[in-house]
Amino acid sequence: MILDIKTFPDEVLRKKNEPVSVVDDSVKKLLDDMVDTMRSAKGVGLAAPQVGVNKRVIIVDISAGEDPDSLMRIINPEILELSGEPDVNEEGCLSVPGEYEVVARPSKAVIKYLKENGSEEIVKADGFLARALQHEIDHLNGVLFIDRLSMSKRETVKKRIRKRISIGDYVAGRG
Ligand code: NI
């Protein structure tokens, strides 16, 4: 089922997200719906608060649907380590549609998470996957990529969004 994607400045994107204590059918359904929603929006990642659910659940598919093996369904992720040269690249977000800005992030990330069968998994990511995972985990902490811009850049982006809202051009799902 395709869910509505909440967009900045919706407060749900800033709320505290609770860890999942039991991986039950409702969590699996949430993950299924998040996959449908991400695919429909042609995204490479999605976090539960973006569909209005304040739980520590994310999905990432850096192939954007091209490679079935690339989809990661992630519960209660924790960053164990960030390292490497800063990777400086353009980033976007389905909750900040149509805005793309350069964000520097560590190029390597080690993430621990729970799989749906309850087993613990550790992934060592680099490059675009490391970026995507950090971006989605940021969402679980109420952080958007625009928060990582310089103050002046962030104000420029917010001003542009306000203007786009006023003319009805700020539409979720346009990536
Ligand atoms: Ni995002």
Coordinates of N, CA, C and O and ligand atoms in Angstrom, one line a residue:
M1 N 0.8 -1.2 0.0 CA 0.0 0.0 0.0 C 0.9 1.3 0.0 O 1.8 1.3 0.8
I2 N 0.6 2.2 -0.9 CA 1.4 3.4 -1.0 C 0.9 4.4 0.1 O -0.3 4.7 0.1
L3 N 1.7 4.9 0.9 CA 1.4 5.8 2.0 C 1.7 7.2 1.5 O 2.5 7.5 0.6
D4 N 1.1 8.2 2.2 CA 1.5 9.6 2.0 C 2.8 9.9 2.5 O 3.2 9.6 3.7
I5 N 3.6 10.6 1.7 CA 5.0 11.1 2.2 C 4.8 12.5 2.9 O 4.3 13.4 2.2
K6 N 5.2 12.6 4.1 CA 5.2 13.8 4.8 C 6.3 14.7 4.4 O 7.5 14.2 4.3
T7 N 6.0 16.0 4.2 CA 7.1 16.9 3.8 C 7.4 17.9 4.8 O 6.6 18.3 5.6
F8 N 8.7 18.4 4.8 CA 9.1 19.5 5.6 C 8.2 20.7 5.3 O 7.9 20.9 4.1
P9 N 7.7 21.4 6.2 CA 8.1 21.4 7.7 C 7.1 20.6 8.6 O 6.9 21.0 9.7
D10 N 6.6 19.5 8.1 CA 5.7 18.7 9.0 C 6.4 18.3 10.2 O 7.5 17.7 10.2
E11 N 5.7 18.5 11.4 CA 6.3 18.2 12.7 C 6.6 16.7 12.9 O 7.5 16.4 13.8
V12 N 5.9 15.9 12.2 CA 6.2 14.4 12.4 C 7.6 14.0 12.1 O 8.1 13.1 12.6
L13 N 8.2 14.9 11.2 CA 9.6 14.6 10.8 C 10.6 15.0 12.0 O 11.8 14.6 11.9
R14 N 10.1 15.7 13.0 CA 11.0 16.1 14.1 C 10.7 15.4 15.4 O 11.4 15.7 16.4
K15 N 9.7 14.5 15.4 CA 9.4 13.9 16.7 C 10.4 12.7 17.0 O 11.1 12.2 16.2
K16 N 10.3 12.3 18.3 CA 11.1 11.2 18.7 C 10.6 9.9 18.1 O 9.4 9.7 18.1
N17 N 11.5 9.1 17.7 CA 11.2 7.8 17.1 C 11.6 6.6 18.0 O 12.7 6.5 18.5
E18 N 10.6 5.8 18.3 CA 10.7 4.7 19.3 C 11.3 3.5 18.7 O 11.0 3.1 17.6
P19 N 12.3 2.8 19.4 CA 12.8 1.5 18.9 C 11.6 0.5 18.8 O 10.7 0.6 19.6
V20 N 11.8 -0.4 17.9 CA 10.8 -1.5 17.8 C 11.2 -2.6 18.8 O 12.4 -3.0 18.9
S21 N 10.3 -3.0 19.7 CA 10.6 -4.0 20.7 C 10.3 -5.4 20.2 O 11.0 -6.3 20.5
V22 N 9.2 -5.5 19.5 CA 8.8 -6.8 18.9 C 8.6 -6.7 17.4 O 7.8 -5.8 17.0
V23 N 9.3 -7.5 16.6 CA 9.1 -7.5 15.2 C 7.8 -8.3 14.9 O 7.9 -9.5 14.7
D24 N 6.7 -7.7 14.9 CA 5.4 -8.4 14.6 C 4.9 -8.1 13.2 O 5.6 -7.4 12.4
D25 N 3.7 -8.6 12.9 CA 3.2 -8.4 11.5 C 3.0 -6.9 11.2 O 3.1 -6.6 10.0
S26 N 2.7 -6.1 12.2 CA 2.5 -4.7 11.9 C 3.8 -4.0 11.4 O 3.8 -3.1 10.6
V27 N 4.9 -4.5 12.0 CA 6.2 -3.9 11.6 C 6.5 -4.4 10.1 O 7.0 -3.6 9.3
K28 N 6.2 -5.7 9.9 CA 6.5 -6.2 8.5 C 5.6 -5.5 7.5 O 6.0 -5.2 6.4
K29 N 4.3 -5.2 7.9 CA 3.4 -4.5 7.0 C 3.9 -3.1 6.7 O 3.9 -2.6 5.6
L30 N 4.4 -2.5 7.8 CA 5.0 -1.1 7.7 C 6.1 -1.1 6.7 O 6.2 -0.3 5.8
L31 N 7.0 -2.1 6.8 CA 8.1 -2.2 5.9 C 7.6 -2.4 4.4 O 8.1 -1.8 3.5
D32 N 6.6 -3.3 4.3 CA 6.1 -3.6 2.9 C 5.5 -2.3 2.3 O 5.8 -1.9 1.2
D33 N 4.8 -1.5 3.1 CA 4.1 -0.3 2.7 C 5.2 0.8 2.4 O 5.1 1.5 1.4
M34 N 6.3 0.8 3.2 CA 7.4 1.7 2.9 C 8.0 1.4 1.6 O 8.4 2.3 0.8
V35 N 8.2 0.1 1.3 CA 8.8 -0.3 0.0 C 7.9 0.2 -1.1 O 8.4 0.8 -2.1
D36 N 6.6 -0.1 -1.0 CA 5.7 0.4 -2.1 C 5.8 1.9 -2.3 O 5.8 2.4 -3.4
T37 N 5.9 2.6 -1.2 CA 5.9 4.1 -1.2 C 7.2 4.6 -1.8 O 7.1 5.5 -2.7
M38 N 8.3 4.0 -1.4 CA 9.6 4.4 -2.0 C 9.7 4.1 -3.5 O 10.1 5.0 -4.2
R39 N 9.2 2.9 -3.9 CA 9.3 2.5 -5.3 C 8.4 3.5 -6.1 O 8.8 3.9 -7.2
S40 N 7.2 3.8 -5.6 CA 6.3 4.7 -6.3 C 6.9 6.1 -6.5 O 6.7 6.7 -7.5
A41 N 7.7 6.5 -5.5 CA 8.3 7.8 -5.6 C 9.7 7.8 -6.2 O 10.3 8.8 -6.4
K42 N 10.1 6.6 -6.6 CA 11.4 6.4 -7.3 C 12.6 6.8 -6.4 O 13.5 7.4 -6.9
G43 N 12.4 6.6 -5.1 CA 13.5 7.0 -4.1 C 14.5 5.9 -3.9 O 14.3 4.8 -4.4
V44 N 15.5 6.2 -3.2 CA 16.6 5.3 -2.8 C 16.6 4.9 -1.3 O 17.4 4.1 -0.9
G45 N 15.7 5.6 -0.6 CA 15.6 5.3 0.8 C 14.4 6.0 1.4 O 13.8 6.9 0.8
L46 N 13.9 5.4 2.6 CA 12.8 6.0 3.2 C 12.8 5.6 4.7 O 13.2 4.5 5.1
A47 N 12.4 6.6 5.6 CA 12.4 6.3 7.0 C 10.9 6.4 7.5 O 10.2 7.2 6.9
A48 N 10.6 5.6 8.5 CA 9.2 5.5 8.9 C 8.6 6.9 9.3 O 7.4 7.1 8.9
P49 N 9.3 7.8 9.9 CA 8.7 9.1 10.2 C 8.2 9.8 8.9 O 7.3 10.7 9.0
Q50 N 8.8 9.5 7.8 CA 8.4 10.2 6.5 C 7.0 9.7 6.1 O 6.4 10.4 5.3
V51 N 6.6 8.6 6.6 CA 5.2 8.2 6.3 C 4.3 8.4 7.6 O 3.3 7.7 7.7
G52 N 4.8 9.2 8.5 CA 4.0 9.5 9.7 C 4.1 8.5 10.8 O 3.2 8.6 11.7
V53 N 5.0 7.6 10.8 CA 5.1 6.6 11.9 C 6.4 6.8 12.6 O 7.5 6.6 12.0
N54 N 6.3 7.1 13.9 CA 7.6 7.5 14.6 C 8.2 6.2 15.3 O 8.2 6.1 16.5
K55 N 8.7 5.4 14.4 CA 9.4 4.2 14.8 C 10.8 4.1 14.2 O 10.9 4.6 13.1
R56 N 11.7 3.4 14.8 CA 13.1 3.3 14.2 C 13.2 2.2 13.2 O 13.7 1.2 13.4
V57 N 12.6 2.5 12.0 CA 12.5 1.6 10.9 C 12.9 2.4 9.6 O 12.4 3.5 9.4
I58 N 13.8 1.9 8.8 CA 14.2 2.5 7.6 C 14.3 1.4 6.5 O 14.5 0.3 6.7
I59 N 14.2 1.9 5.2 CA 14.6 1.0 4.1 C 15.6 1.8 3.2 O 15.5 3.1 3.2
V60 N 16.4 1.1 2.5 CA 17.4 1.7 1.6 C 17.5 0.8 0.4 O 17.5 -0.5 0.5
D61 N 17.4 1.3 -0.8 CA 17.7 0.6 -2.0 C 18.4 1.5 -3.0 O 17.8 2.3 -3.7
I62 N 19.7 1.4 -3.0 CA 20.5 2.4 -3.8 C 20.4 2.1 -5.3 O 20.8 2.9 -6.1
S63 N 19.8 0.9 -5.6 CA 19.6 0.7 -7.1 C 18.3 1.3 -7.6 O 17.9 1.2 -8.7
A64 N 17.5 1.9 -6.6 CA 16.2 2.5 -7.0 C 15.3 1.5 -7.7 O 14.6 1.9 -8.7
G65 N 15.3 0.3 -7.2 CA 14.4 -0.7 -7.8 C 14.9 -1.6 -8.9 O 14.3 -2.5 -9.4
E66 N 16.1 -1.3 -9.4 CA 16.7 -2.0 -10.5 C 17.2 -3.4 -10.1 O 17.2 -4.3 -10.9
D67 N 17.7 -3.5 -8.9 CA 18.3 -4.7 -8.4 C 17.6 -5.2 -7.2 O 17.7 -4.6 -6.1
P68 N 16.8 -6.3 -7.2 CA 16.1 -6.8 -6.1 C 16.9 -7.1 -4.9 O 16.5 -7.0 -3.7
D69 N 18.2 -7.5 -5.1 CA 19.1 -7.8 -4.0 C 19.6 -6.6 -3.2 O 20.2 -6.7 -2.2
S70 N 19.3 -5.4 -3.8 CA 19.9 -4.2 -3.2 C 19.0 -3.6 -2.1 O 19.4 -2.8 -1.3
L71 N 17.8 -4.1 -2.0 CA 16.8 -3.6 -1.0 C 17.2 -4.1 0.4 O 17.4 -5.2 0.7
M72 N 17.3 -3.1 1.4 CA 17.6 -3.4 2.8 C 16.4 -2.9 3.6 O 16.0 -1.8 3.5
R73 N 15.9 -3.9 4.4 CA 14.8 -3.6 5.4 C 15.4 -3.6 6.8 O 15.8 -4.6 7.2
I74 N 15.4 -2.4 7.4 CA 16.3 -2.2 8.6 C 15.5 -1.8 9.8 O 14.7 -0.8 9.7
I75 N 15.7 -2.5 10.9 CA 15.0 -2.1 12.1 C 16.0 -1.8 13.2 O 17.0 -2.4 13.3
N76 N 15.7 -0.7 13.9 CA 16.6 -0.3 15.0 C 18.0 -0.1 14.7 O 18.9 -0.6 15.3
P77 N 18.3 0.6 13.6 CA 19.7 0.8 13.2 C 20.5 1.6 14.2 O 20.0 2.5 14.8
E78 N 21.8 1.2 14.3 CA 22.7 2.0 15.2 C 24.0 2.1 14.4 O 24.5 1.2 13.8
I79 N 24.5 3.4 14.4 CA 25.8 3.6 13.8 C 26.9 3.2 14.8 O 27.0 3.7 15.9
L80 N 27.8 2.2 14.4 CA 28.9 1.7 15.2 C 30.1 2.6 14.9 O 30.9 2.8 15.8
E81 N 30.3 3.0 13.7 CA 31.5 3.7 13.3 C 31.3 4.5 12.0 O 30.7 4.0 11.1
L82 N 31.9 5.7 12.0 CA 31.9 6.5 10.8 C 33.4 6.8 10.6 O 34.1 7.1 11.5
S83 N 33.8 6.7 9.3 CA 35.2 6.9 9.0 C 35.4 7.3 7.6 O 34.5 7.4 6.8
G84 N 36.7 7.4 7.2 CA 37.0 7.7 5.8 C 37.0 9.2 5.5 O 36.6 10.0 6.2
E85 N 37.6 9.4 4.3 CA 37.6 10.8 3.8 C 36.2 11.3 3.6 O 35.3 10.5 3.3
P86 N 35.9 12.6 3.9 CA 34.5 13.1 3.7 C 34.2 12.9 2.2 O 34.9 13.2 1.3
D87 N 33.0 12.4 2.0 CA 32.4 12.3 0.7 C 31.5 13.5 0.5 O 30.6 13.7 1.3
V88 N 31.8 14.3 -0.5 CA 31.0 15.5 -0.8 C 30.2 15.4 -2.0 O 30.7 15.2 -3.1
N89 N 28.9 15.3 -1.8 CA 28.0 15.0 -3.0 C 26.6 15.6 -2.8 O 26.2 15.9 -1.7
E90 N 25.9 15.7 -3.9 CA 24.6 16.3 -3.9 C 23.6 15.2 -3.2 O 23.8 14.0 -3.4
E91 N 22.7 15.8 -2.4 CA 21.7 14.9 -1.7 C 20.3 15.5 -1.9 O 20.2 16.7 -2.0
G92 N 19.4 14.6 -1.9 CA 18.0 15.1 -1.9 C 17.2 14.2 -0.9 O 17.7 13.4 -0.2
C93 N 15.9 14.5 -0.8 CA 15.0 13.8 0.2 C 13.6 13.8 -0.3 O 13.1 14.9 -0.7
L94 N 12.9 12.7 -0.2 CA 11.5 12.7 -0.6 C 10.6 13.6 0.2 O 9.6 14.1 -0.2
S95 N 11.1 14.0 1.4 CA 10.4 14.9 2.3 C 10.7 16.3 2.1 O 10.1 17.2 2.7
V96 N 11.7 16.6 1.2 CA 12.1 17.9 0.8 C 12.1 18.0 -0.7 O 13.2 18.1 -1.3
P97 N 10.9 17.7 -1.4 CA 10.9 17.5 -2.8 C 11.5 18.6 -3.6 O 11.3 19.8 -3.4
G98 N 12.3 18.2 -4.6 CA 12.8 19.1 -5.6 C 14.0 19.9 -5.2 O 14.5 20.8 -5.9
E99 N 14.5 19.7 -3.9 CA 15.6 20.4 -3.4 C 16.8 19.5 -3.4 O 16.8 18.4 -2.8
Y100 N 17.9 19.9 -3.9 CA 19.2 19.1 -4.0 C 20.3 20.0 -3.6 O 20.5 21.1 -4.1
E101 N 21.1 19.6 -2.6 CA 22.2 20.4 -2.1 C 23.4 19.5 -1.8 O 23.2 18.3 -1.5
V102 N 24.6 20.0 -1.8 CA 25.8 19.3 -1.5 C 25.9 19.1 0.0 O 25.9 20.1 0.7
V103 N 26.1 17.9 0.4 CA 26.3 17.6 1.8 C 27.6 16.7 2.0 O 27.8 15.8 1.2
A104 N 28.4 17.1 2.9 CA 29.6 16.3 3.2 C 29.3 15.3 4.3 O 28.7 15.6 5.3
R105 N 29.7 14.0 4.0 CA 29.5 13.0 5.1 C 30.7 12.0 5.1 O 31.3 11.9 4.0
P106 N 30.9 11.4 6.2 CA 32.0 10.3 6.2 C 31.7 9.3 5.1 O 30.5 8.9 4.9
S107 N 32.7 8.8 4.4 CA 32.5 8.0 3.3 C 32.3 6.5 3.7 O 31.9 5.7 2.9
K108 N 32.6 6.2 4.9 CA 32.4 4.8 5.4 C 31.6 4.8 6.7 O 31.7 5.6 7.5
A109 N 30.7 3.7 6.7 CA 29.9 3.6 7.9 C 29.7 2.1 8.3 O 29.5 1.3 7.4
V110 N 29.8 1.8 9.5 CA 29.4 0.5 10.0 C 28.1 0.6 10.8 O 28.1 1.4 11.8
I111 N 27.1 -0.2 10.4 CA 25.8 -0.1 11.0 C 25.4 -1.4 11.5 O 25.5 -2.4 10.8
K112 N 24.8 -1.4 12.7 CA 24.2 -2.6 13.3 C 22.7 -2.5 13.2 O 22.2 -1.4 13.5
Y113 N 22.0 -3.5 12.9 CA 20.5 -3.4 12.9 C 19.9 -4.8 13.0 O 20.6 -5.8 13.0
L114 N 18.6 -4.8 13.2 CA 17.8 -6.0 13.3 C 17.1 -6.3 12.0 O 16.6 -5.5 11.4
K115 N 17.2 -7.6 11.7 CA 16.4 -8.1 10.5 C 15.0 -8.5 11.0 O 14.8 -8.7 12.2
E116 N 14.1 -8.7 10.0 CA 12.8 -9.1 10.5 C 12.7 -10.4 11.2 O 11.7 -10.7 11.9
N117 N 13.6 -11.3 10.9 CA 13.6 -12.6 11.6 C 14.2 -12.5 13.0 O 14.4 -13.5 13.7
G118 N 14.6 -11.3 13.4 CA 15.1 -11.1 14.8 C 16.6 -11.2 14.9 O 17.1 -10.9 16.0
S119 N 17.2 -11.6 13.8 CA 18.7 -11.7 13.9 C 19.4 -10.3 13.7 O 18.9 -9.5 13.0
E120 N 20.6 -10.2 14.3 CA 21.3 -9.0 14.3 C 22.2 -9.0 13.1 O 22.8 -10.1 12.8
E121 N 22.4 -7.9 12.4 CA 23.2 -7.9 11.2 C 24.1 -6.7 11.3 O 23.8 -5.7 11.9
I122 N 25.3 -6.8 10.8 CA 26.3 -5.7 10.7 C 26.6 -5.5 9.3 O 27.0 -6.4 8.6
V123 N 26.5 -4.2 8.8 CA 26.8 -3.9 7.4 C 27.9 -2.9 7.4 O 27.9 -1.9 8.2
K124 N 28.9 -3.2 6.6 CA 30.0 -2.2 6.4 C 29.8 -1.5 5.0 O 29.9 -2.2 4.0
A125 N 29.5 -0.3 5.0 CA 29.1 0.4 3.8 C 30.1 1.5 3.4 O 30.7 2.1 4.3
D126 N 30.2 1.7 2.2 CA 31.0 2.9 1.8 C 30.3 3.6 0.6 O 29.3 3.1 0.0
G127 N 30.8 4.8 0.3 CA 30.3 5.6 -0.9 C 28.8 5.9 -0.7 O 28.3 6.3 0.4
F128 N 28.0 5.6 -1.8 CA 26.6 6.1 -1.8 C 25.8 5.3 -0.8 O 24.9 5.9 -0.2
L129 N 26.1 4.0 -0.6 CA 25.3 3.3 0.4 C 25.5 3.9 1.8 O 24.6 4.0 2.6
A130 N 26.8 4.2 2.1 CA 27.1 4.8 3.4 C 26.3 6.1 3.6 O 25.8 6.4 4.6
R131 N 26.3 6.9 2.5 CA 25.5 8.2 2.5 C 24.0 7.9 2.8 O 23.4 8.6 3.6
A132 N 23.5 7.0 2.0 CA 22.0 6.7 2.1 C 21.7 6.2 3.5 O 20.7 6.7 4.1
L133 N 22.5 5.4 4.1 CA 22.2 4.9 5.4 C 22.3 6.0 6.5 O 21.4 6.1 7.3
Q134 N 23.3 6.9 6.3 CA 23.4 8.0 7.3 C 22.2 8.9 7.1 O 21.7 9.4 8.1
H135 N 21.8 9.2 5.9 CA 20.7 10.1 5.6 C 19.4 9.5 6.3 O 18.7 10.3 7.0
E136 N 19.1 8.2 6.1 CA 17.9 7.6 6.7 C 18.0 7.6 8.2 O 17.0 7.8 8.9
I137 N 19.2 7.3 8.8 CA 19.3 7.2 10.3 C 19.2 8.6 10.8 O 18.6 8.8 11.9
D138 N 19.6 9.6 10.1 CA 19.4 11.0 10.5 C 17.9 11.3 10.7 O 17.4 11.9 11.7
H139 N 17.0 10.7 9.8 CA 15.6 10.9 9.9 C 15.1 10.4 11.2 O 14.2 11.0 11.8
L140 N 15.7 9.3 11.7 CA 15.2 8.7 13.0 C 15.6 9.5 14.2 O 15.0 9.4 15.2
N141 N 16.5 10.5 13.9 CA 16.9 11.4 15.0 C 16.3 12.8 14.7 O 16.8 13.8 15.3
G142 N 15.3 12.9 13.8 CA 14.6 14.1 13.5 C 15.4 15.1 12.7 O 15.1 16.3 12.7
V143 N 16.5 14.6 12.0 CA 17.4 15.4 11.3 C 17.2 15.3 9.8 O 17.1 14.2 9.3
L144 N 17.1 16.4 9.1 CA 16.9 16.4 7.6 C 18.2 16.9 7.0 O 19.0 17.6 7.7
F145 N 18.4 16.6 5.7 CA 19.7 16.9 5.1 C 19.9 18.4 5.1 O 21.1 18.9 5.2
I146 N 18.8 19.2 5.0 CA 18.9 20.6 5.0 C 19.5 21.2 6.3 O 20.1 22.3 6.4
D147 N 19.3 20.4 7.4 CA 19.9 20.8 8.7 C 21.4 20.8 8.7 O 22.1 21.3 9.5
R148 N 22.0 20.0 7.7 CA 23.4 19.8 7.6 C 24.1 20.9 6.7 O 25.3 20.8 6.5
L149 N 23.3 21.8 6.2 CA 23.9 22.8 5.3 C 24.3 24.0 6.2 O 24.0 24.1 7.4
S150 N 25.1 24.9 5.6 CA 25.5 26.1 6.4 C 24.2 26.9 6.7 O 23.2 26.7 6.0
M151 N 24.3 27.7 7.7 CA 23.1 28.5 8.1 C 22.5 29.3 6.9 O 21.3 29.3 6.7
S152 N 23.4 30.0 6.2 CA 23.0 30.8 5.1 C 22.4 30.0 4.0 O 21.3 30.4 3.4
K153 N 23.0 28.9 3.7 CA 22.4 28.0 2.6 C 21.1 27.5 3.0 O 20.1 27.4 2.3
R154 N 21.0 27.1 4.3 CA 19.7 26.5 4.8 C 18.6 27.6 4.8 O 17.5 27.3 4.4
E155 N 18.9 28.8 5.1 CA 17.9 29.9 5.0 C 17.5 30.1 3.6 O 16.3 30.3 3.3
T156 N 18.4 30.0 2.6 CA 18.1 30.2 1.2 C 17.1 29.1 0.8 O 16.1 29.4 0.1
V157 N 17.4 27.8 1.2 CA 16.6 26.7 0.8 C 15.2 26.9 1.4 O 14.2 26.7 0.7
K158 N 15.1 27.3 2.7 CA 13.8 27.4 3.4 C 13.0 28.5 2.7 O 11.8 28.4 2.6
K159 N 13.7 29.6 2.3 CA 13.0 30.7 1.7 C 12.4 30.2 0.3 O 11.2 30.5 0.0
R160 N 13.2 29.4 -0.4 CA 12.8 28.9 -1.7 C 11.6 28.0 -1.5 O 10.6 28.0 -2.3
I161 N 11.6 27.2 -0.4 CA 10.5 26.2 -0.2 C 9.2 27.0 0.1 O 8.1 26.7 -0.4
R162 N 9.4 28.0 1.0 CA 8.2 28.9 1.3 C 7.5 29.4 0.1 O 6.3 29.4 -0.1
K163 N 8.4 29.9 -0.8 CA 7.9 30.5 -2.1 C 7.2 29.4 -2.9 O 6.1 29.6 -3.5
R164 N 7.8 28.2 -3.0 CA 7.3 27.1 -3.8 C 5.9 26.6 -3.2 O 5.0 26.3 -3.9
I165 N 5.8 26.6 -1.8 CA 4.6 26.3 -1.2 C 3.5 27.3 -1.6 O 2.4 26.9 -1.9
S166 N 3.9 28.5 -1.6 CA 2.9 29.6 -1.9 C 2.3 29.5 -3.3 O 1.2 29.9 -3.6
I167 N 3.1 29.0 -4.2 CA 2.6 28.9 -5.6 C 2.2 27.4 -5.9 O 1.9 27.1 -7.1
G168 N 2.2 26.6 -4.9 CA 1.7 25.2 -5.1 C 2.6 24.3 -5.9 O 2.2 23.3 -6.5
D169 N 3.9 24.6 -5.8 CA 4.9 23.8 -6.6 C 5.7 22.8 -5.7 O 6.6 22.1 -6.2
Y170 N 5.3 22.7 -4.4 CA 6.1 21.9 -3.5 C 5.3 20.6 -3.2 O 4.4 20.6 -2.3
V171 N 5.5 19.6 -4.0 CA 4.6 18.4 -4.0 C 5.4 17.2 -3.6 O 6.5 16.9 -4.3
A172 N 5.0 16.4 -2.6 CA 5.7 15.2 -2.2 C 5.7 14.2 -3.4 O 4.7 14.1 -4.2
G173 N 6.7 13.4 -3.4 CA 6.8 12.3 -4.3 C 7.4 12.7 -5.7 O 7.6 11.8 -6.5
R174 N 7.8 13.9 -5.8 CA 8.5 14.3 -7.0 C 10.0 14.2 -6.8 O 10.7 14.5 -7.7
G175 N 10.4 13.7 -5.7 CA 11.8 13.4 -5.5 C 12.5 14.7 -5.3 O 13.7 14.7 -5.3
Ligands
NI1 NI 15.2 11.8 3.4

